[in-house]
JSON list of C-alpha atoms in Angstrom, two decimals:
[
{"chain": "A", "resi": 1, "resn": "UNK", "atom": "CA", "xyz": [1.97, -32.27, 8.66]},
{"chain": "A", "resi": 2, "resn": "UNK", "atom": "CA", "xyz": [0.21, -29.43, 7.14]},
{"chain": "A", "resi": 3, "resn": "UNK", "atom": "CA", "xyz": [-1.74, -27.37, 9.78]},
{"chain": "A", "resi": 4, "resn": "UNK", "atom": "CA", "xyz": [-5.39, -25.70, 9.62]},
{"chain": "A", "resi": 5, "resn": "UNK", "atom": "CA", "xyz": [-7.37, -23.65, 10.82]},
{"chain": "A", "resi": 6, "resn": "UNK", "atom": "CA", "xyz": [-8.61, -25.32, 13.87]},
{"chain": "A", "resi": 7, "resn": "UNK", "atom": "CA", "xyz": [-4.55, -26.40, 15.01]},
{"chain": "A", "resi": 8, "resn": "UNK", "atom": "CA", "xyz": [-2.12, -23.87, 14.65]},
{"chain": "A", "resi": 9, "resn": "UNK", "atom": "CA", "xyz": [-0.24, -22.25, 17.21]},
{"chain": "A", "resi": 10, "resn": "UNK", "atom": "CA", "xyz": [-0.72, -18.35, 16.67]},
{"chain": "A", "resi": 11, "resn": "UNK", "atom": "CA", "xyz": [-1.33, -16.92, 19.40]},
{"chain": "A", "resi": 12, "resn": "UNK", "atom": "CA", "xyz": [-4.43, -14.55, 19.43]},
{"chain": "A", "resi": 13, "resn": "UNK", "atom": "CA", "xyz": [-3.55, -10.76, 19.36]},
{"chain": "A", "resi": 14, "resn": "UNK", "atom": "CA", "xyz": [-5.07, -7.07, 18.80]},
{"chain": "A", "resi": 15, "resn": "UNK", "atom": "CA", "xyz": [-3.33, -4.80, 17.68]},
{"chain": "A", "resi": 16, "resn": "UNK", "atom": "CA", "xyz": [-4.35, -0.69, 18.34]},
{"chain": "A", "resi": 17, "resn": "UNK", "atom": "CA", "xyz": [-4.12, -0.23, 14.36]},
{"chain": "A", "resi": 18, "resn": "UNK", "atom": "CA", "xyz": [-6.77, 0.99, 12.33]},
{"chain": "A", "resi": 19, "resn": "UNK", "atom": "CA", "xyz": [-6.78, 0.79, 9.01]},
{"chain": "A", "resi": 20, "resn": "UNK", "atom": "CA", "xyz": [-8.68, 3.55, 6.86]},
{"chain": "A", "resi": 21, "resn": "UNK", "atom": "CA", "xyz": [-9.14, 2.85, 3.42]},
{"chain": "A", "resi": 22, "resn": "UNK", "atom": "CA", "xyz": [-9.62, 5.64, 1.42]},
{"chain": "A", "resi": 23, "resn": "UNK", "atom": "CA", "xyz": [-12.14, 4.72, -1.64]},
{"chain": "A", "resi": 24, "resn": "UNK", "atom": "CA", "xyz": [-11.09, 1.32, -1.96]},
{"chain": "A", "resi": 25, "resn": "UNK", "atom": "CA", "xyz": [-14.05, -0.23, -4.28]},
{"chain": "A", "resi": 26, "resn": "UNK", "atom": "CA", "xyz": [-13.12, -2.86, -6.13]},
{"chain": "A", "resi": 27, "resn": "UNK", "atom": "CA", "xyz": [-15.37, -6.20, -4.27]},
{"chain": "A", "resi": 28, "resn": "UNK", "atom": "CA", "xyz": [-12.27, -8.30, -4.55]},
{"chain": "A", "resi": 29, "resn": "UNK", "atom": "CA", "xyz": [-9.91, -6.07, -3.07]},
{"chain": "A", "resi": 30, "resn": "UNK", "atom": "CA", "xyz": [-12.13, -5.38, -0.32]},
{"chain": "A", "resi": 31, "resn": "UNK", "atom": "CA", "xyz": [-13.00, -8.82, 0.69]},
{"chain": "A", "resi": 32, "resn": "UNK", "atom": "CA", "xyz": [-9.10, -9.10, 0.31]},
{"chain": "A", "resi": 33, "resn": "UNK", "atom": "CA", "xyz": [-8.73, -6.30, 3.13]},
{"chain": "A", "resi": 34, "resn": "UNK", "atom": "CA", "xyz": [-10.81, -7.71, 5.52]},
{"chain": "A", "resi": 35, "resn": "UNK", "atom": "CA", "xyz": [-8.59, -10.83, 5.77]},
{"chain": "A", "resi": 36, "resn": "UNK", "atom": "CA", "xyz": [-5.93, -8.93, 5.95]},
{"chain": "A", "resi": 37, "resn": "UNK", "atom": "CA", "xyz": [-7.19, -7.20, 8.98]},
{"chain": "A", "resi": 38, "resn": "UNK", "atom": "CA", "xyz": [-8.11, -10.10, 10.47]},
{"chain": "A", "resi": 39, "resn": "UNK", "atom": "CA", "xyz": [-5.01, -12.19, 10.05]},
{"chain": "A", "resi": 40, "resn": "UNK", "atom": "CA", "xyz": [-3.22, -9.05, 11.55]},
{"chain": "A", "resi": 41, "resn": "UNK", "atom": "CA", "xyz": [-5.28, -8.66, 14.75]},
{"chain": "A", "resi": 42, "resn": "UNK", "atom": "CA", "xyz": [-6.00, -5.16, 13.62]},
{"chain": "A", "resi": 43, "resn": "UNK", "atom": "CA", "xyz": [-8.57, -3.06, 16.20]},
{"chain": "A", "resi": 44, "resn": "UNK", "atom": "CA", "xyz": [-11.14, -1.50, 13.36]},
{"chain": "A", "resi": 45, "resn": "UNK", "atom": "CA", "xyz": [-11.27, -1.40, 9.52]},
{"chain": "A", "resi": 46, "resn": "UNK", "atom": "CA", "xyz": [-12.60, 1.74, 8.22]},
{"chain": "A", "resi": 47, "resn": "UNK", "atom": "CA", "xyz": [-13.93, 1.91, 4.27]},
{"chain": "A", "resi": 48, "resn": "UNK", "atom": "CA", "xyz": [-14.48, 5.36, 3.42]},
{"chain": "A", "resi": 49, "resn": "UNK", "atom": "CA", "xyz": [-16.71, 6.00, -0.17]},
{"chain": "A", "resi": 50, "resn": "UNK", "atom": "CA", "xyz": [-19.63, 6.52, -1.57]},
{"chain": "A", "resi": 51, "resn": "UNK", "atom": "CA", "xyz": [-19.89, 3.06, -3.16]},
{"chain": "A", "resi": 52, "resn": "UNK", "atom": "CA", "xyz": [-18.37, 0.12, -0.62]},
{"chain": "A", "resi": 53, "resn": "UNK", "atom": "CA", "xyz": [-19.00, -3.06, -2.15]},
{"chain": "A", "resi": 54, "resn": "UNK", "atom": "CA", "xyz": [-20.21, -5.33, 0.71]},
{"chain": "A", "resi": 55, "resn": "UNK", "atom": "CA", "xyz": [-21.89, -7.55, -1.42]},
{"chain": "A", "resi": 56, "resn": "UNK", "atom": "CA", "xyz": [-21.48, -11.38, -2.64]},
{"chain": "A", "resi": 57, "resn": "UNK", "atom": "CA", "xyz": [-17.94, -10.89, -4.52]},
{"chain": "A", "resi": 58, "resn": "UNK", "atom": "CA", "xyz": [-17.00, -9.08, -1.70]},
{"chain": "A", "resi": 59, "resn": "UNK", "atom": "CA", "xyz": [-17.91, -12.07, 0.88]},
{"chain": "A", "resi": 60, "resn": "UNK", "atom": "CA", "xyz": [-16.50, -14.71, -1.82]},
{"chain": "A", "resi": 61, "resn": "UNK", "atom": "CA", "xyz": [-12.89, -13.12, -1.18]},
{"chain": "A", "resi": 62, "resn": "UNK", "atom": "CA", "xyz": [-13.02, -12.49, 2.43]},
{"chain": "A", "resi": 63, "resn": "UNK", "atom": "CA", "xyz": [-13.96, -15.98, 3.15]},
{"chain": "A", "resi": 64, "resn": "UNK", "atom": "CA", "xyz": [-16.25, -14.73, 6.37]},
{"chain": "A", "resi": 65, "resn": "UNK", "atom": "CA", "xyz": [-13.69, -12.74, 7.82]},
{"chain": "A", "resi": 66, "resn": "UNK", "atom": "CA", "xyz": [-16.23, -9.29, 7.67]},
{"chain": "A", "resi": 67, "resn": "UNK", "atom": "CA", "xyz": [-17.75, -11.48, 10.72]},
{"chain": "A", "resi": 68, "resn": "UNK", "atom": "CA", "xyz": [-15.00, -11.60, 12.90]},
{"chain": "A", "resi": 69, "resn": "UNK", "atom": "CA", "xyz": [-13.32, -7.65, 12.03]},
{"chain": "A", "resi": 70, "resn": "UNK", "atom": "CA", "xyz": [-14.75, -5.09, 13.56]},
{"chain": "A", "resi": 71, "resn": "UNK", "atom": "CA", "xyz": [-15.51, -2.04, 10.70]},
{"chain": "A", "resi": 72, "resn": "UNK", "atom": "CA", "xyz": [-17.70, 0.44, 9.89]},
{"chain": "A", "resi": 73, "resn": "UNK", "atom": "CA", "xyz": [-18.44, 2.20, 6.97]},
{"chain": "A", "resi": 74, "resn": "UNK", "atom": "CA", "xyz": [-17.68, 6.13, 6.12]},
{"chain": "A", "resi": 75, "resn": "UNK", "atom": "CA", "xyz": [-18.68, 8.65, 3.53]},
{"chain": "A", "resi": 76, "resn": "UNK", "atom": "CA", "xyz": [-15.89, 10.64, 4.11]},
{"chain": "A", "resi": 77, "resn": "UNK", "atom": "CA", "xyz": [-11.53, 9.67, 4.38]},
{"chain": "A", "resi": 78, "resn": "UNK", "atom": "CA", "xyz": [-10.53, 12.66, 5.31]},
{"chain": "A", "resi": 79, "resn": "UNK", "atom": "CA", "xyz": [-13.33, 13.55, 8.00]},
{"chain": "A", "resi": 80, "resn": "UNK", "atom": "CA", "xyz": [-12.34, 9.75, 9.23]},
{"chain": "A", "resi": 81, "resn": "UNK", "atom": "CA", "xyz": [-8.59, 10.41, 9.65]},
{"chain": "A", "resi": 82, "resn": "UNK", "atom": "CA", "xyz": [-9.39, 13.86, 10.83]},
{"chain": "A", "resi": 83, "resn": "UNK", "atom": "CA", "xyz": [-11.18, 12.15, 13.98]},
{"chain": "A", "resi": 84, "resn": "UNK", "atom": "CA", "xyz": [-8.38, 9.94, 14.40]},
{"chain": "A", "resi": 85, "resn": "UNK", "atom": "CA", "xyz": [-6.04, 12.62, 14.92]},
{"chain": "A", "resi": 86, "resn": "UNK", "atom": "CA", "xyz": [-8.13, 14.56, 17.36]},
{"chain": "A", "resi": 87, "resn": "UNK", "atom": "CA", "xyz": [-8.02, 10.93, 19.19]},
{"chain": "A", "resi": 88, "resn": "UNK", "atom": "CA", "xyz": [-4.18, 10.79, 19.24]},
{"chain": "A", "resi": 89, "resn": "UNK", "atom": "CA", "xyz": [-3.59, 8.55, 16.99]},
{"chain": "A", "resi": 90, "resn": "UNK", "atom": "CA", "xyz": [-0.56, 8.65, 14.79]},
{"chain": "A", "resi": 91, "resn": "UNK", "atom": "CA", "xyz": [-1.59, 9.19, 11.15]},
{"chain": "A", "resi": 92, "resn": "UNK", "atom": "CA", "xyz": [0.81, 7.07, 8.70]},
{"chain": "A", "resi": 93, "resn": "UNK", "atom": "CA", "xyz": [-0.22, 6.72, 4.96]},
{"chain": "A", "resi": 94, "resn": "UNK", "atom": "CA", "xyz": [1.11, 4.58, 2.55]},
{"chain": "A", "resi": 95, "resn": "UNK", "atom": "CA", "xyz": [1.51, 6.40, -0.68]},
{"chain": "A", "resi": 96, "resn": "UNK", "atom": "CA", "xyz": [4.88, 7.28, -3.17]},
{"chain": "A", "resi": 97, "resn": "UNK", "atom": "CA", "xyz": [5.71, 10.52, -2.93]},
{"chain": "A", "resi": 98, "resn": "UNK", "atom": "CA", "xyz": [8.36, 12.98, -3.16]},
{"chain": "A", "resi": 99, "resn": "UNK", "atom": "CA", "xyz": [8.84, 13.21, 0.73]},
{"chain": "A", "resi": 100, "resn": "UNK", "atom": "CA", "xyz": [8.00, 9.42, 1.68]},
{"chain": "A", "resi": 101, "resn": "UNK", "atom": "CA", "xyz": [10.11, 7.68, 3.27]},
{"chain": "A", "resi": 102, "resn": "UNK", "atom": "CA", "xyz": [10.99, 3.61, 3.28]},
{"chain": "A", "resi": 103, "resn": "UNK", "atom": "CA", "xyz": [8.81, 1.82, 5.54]},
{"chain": "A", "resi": 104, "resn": "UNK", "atom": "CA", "xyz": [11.43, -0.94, 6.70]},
{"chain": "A", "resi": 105, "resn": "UNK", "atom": "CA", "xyz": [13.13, 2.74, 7.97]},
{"chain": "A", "resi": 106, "resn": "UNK", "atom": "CA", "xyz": [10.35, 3.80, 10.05]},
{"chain": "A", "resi": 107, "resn": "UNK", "atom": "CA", "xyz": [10.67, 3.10, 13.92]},
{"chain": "A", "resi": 108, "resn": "UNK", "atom": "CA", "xyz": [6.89, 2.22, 14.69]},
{"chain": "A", "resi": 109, "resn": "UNK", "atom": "CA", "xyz": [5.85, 3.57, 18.30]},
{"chain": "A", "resi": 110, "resn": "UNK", "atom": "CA", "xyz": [4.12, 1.56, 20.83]},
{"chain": "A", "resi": 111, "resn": "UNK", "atom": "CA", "xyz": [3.28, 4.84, 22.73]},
{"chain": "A", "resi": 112, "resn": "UNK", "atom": "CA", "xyz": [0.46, 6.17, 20.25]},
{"chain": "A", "resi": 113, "resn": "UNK", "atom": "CA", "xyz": [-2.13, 3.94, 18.24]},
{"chain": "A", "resi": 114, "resn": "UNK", "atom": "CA", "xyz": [-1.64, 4.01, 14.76]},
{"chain": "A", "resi": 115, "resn": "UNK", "atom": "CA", "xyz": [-4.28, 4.68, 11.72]},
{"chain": "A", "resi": 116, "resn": "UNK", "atom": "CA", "xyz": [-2.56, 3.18, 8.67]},
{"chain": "A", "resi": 117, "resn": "UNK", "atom": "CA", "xyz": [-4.22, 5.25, 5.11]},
{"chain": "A", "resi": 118, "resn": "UNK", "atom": "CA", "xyz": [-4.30, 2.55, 2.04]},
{"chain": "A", "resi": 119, "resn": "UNK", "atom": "CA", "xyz": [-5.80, 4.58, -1.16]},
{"chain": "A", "resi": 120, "resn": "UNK", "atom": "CA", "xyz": [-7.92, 3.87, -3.94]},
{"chain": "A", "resi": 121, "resn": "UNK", "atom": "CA", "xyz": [-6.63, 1.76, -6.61]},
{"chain": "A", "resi": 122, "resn": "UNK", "atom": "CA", "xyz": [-6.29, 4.22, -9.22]},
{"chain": "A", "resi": 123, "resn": "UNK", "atom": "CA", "xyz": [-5.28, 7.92, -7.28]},
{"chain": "A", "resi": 124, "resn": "UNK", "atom": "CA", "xyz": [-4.17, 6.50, -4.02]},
{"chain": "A", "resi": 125, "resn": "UNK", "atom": "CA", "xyz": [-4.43, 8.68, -0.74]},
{"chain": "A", "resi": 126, "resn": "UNK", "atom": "CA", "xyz": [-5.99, 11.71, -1.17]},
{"chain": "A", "resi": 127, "resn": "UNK", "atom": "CA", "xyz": [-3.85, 14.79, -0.93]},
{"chain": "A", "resi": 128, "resn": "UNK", "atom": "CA", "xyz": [-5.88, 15.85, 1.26]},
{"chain": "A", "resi": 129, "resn": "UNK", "atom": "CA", "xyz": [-4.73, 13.20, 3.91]},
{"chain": "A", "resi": 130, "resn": "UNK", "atom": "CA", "xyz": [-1.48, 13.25, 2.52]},
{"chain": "A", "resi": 131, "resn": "UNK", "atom": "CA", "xyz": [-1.18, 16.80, 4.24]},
{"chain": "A", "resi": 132, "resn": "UNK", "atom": "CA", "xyz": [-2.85, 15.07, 7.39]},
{"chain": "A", "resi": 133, "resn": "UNK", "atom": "CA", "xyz": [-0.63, 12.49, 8.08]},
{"chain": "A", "resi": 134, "resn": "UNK", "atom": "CA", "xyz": [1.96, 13.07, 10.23]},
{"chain": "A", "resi": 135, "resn": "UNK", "atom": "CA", "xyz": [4.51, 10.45, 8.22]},
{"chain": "A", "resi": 136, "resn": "UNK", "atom": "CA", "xyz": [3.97, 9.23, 4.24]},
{"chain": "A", "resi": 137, "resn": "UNK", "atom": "CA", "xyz": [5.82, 5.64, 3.86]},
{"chain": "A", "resi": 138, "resn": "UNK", "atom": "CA", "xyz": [6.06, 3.73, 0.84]},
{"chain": "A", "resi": 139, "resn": "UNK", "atom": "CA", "xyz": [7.35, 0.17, -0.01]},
{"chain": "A", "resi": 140, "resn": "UNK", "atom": "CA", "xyz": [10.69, -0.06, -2.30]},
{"chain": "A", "resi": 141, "resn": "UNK", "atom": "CA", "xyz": [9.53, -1.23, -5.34]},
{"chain": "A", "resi": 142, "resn": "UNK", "atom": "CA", "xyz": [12.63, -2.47, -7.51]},
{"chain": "A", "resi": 143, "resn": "UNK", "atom": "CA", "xyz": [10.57, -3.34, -11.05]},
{"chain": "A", "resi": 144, "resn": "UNK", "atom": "CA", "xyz": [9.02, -1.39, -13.97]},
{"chain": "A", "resi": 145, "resn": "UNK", "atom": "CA", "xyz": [6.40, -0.75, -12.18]},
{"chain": "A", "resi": 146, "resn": "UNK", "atom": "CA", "xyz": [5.92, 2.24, -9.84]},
{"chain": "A", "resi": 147, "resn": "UNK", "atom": "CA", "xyz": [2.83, 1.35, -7.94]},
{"chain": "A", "resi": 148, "resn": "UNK", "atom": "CA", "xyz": [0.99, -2.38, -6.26]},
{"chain": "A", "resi": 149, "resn": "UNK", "atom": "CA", "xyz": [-2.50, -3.60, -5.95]},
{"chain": "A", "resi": 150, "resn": "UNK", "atom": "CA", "xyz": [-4.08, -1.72, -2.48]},
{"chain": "A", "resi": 151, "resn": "UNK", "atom": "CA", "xyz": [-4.04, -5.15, -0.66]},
{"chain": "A", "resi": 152, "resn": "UNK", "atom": "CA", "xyz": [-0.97, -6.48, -1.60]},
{"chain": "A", "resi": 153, "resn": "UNK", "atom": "CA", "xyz": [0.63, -3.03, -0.23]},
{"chain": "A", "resi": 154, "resn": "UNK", "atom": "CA", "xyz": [-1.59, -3.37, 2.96]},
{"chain": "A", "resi": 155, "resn": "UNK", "atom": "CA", "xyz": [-0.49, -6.83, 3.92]},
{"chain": "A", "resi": 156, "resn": "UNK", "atom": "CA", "xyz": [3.59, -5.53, 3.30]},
{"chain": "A", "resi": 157, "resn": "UNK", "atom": "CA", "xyz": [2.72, -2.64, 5.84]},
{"chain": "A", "resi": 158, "resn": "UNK", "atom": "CA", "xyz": [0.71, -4.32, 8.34]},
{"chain": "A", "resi": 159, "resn": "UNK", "atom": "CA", "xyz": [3.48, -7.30, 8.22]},
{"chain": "A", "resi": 160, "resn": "UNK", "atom": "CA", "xyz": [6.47, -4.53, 9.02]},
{"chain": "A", "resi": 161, "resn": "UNK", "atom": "CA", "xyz": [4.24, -2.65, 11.60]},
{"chain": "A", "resi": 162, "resn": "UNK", "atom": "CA", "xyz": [3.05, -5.50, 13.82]},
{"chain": "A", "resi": 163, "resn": "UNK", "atom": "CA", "xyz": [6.44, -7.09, 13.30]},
{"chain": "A", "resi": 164, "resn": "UNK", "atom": "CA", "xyz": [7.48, -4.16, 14.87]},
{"chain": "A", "resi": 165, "resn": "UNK", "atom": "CA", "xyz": [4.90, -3.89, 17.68]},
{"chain": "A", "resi": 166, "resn": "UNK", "atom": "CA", "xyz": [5.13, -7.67, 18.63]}
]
């Protein structure tokens, strides 16, 4: 028998992420994030921009999920992550680059909470948090194709990290 909503088993869980996405502004894609970070009991969803979408395609994606994740809304990544730091929280962001390393080959720490950078769909994480961040992972991606849509990425880390931290 399929299950539902209202009859599975999960078991309830927070986890001390945060996820700070970094000009993410495509409605879709942010209703998209939001049940992300609810299906992965993360602690606070962050949407840094000028622009946020929180309108009706937004809510047509997230399915009511922006009700039950706690987030708030900032003008600024990089002064977002900076704070984060200062509050001891480990500073991973998910971005290609010459120095990044596999994610399945990161050892994820349950000693220090963890603010997980997704970037904008066309630049990614700024450089600017790039030099923040105390690791840069990326996914393995084995196609043409050298990058993946913000959300799909998200729900690969967040999988890996609270598979990790369960």
């Amino acid at each position: 028998m399929q299950l539902t909503h209202y009859n599975t088993s999960f078991k309830k869980q927070k986890f001390p992420i945060v996820l700070v996405c970094d000009n993410v502004a495509n409605a879709p894609n942010v209703g998209s994030i939001f049940r992300v970070s609810d299906a992965f009991g993360i602690e606070q969803l962050i949407l840094c921009g000028e622009n946020i979408p929180l309108g009706r395609k937004m809510t047509k994606t997230s399915r009511a999920t922006e009700k039950m994740v706690n987030f708030k809304l900032e003008t600024s990544a990089s002064e977002a992550v900076k704070t984060l730091k200062n509050k001891g929280y480990n500073i991973i962001s998910l971005e290609i680059t010459t120095d990044s390393k596999p994610i399945h080959q990161h050892s994820f720490s349950k000693e220090k909470p963890i603010a997980l950078i997704v970037g904008d769909e066309n630049f990614g994480v700024s450089e600017a948090i790039l030099n923040l961040s105390d690791v840069v992972l990326h996914i393995p991606m084995f196609g043409q194709n050298s990058s993946m849509n913000v959300v799909q990425a998200t729900n690969i880390a967040l999988y890996e990290i609270t598979k990790q931290l369960s």
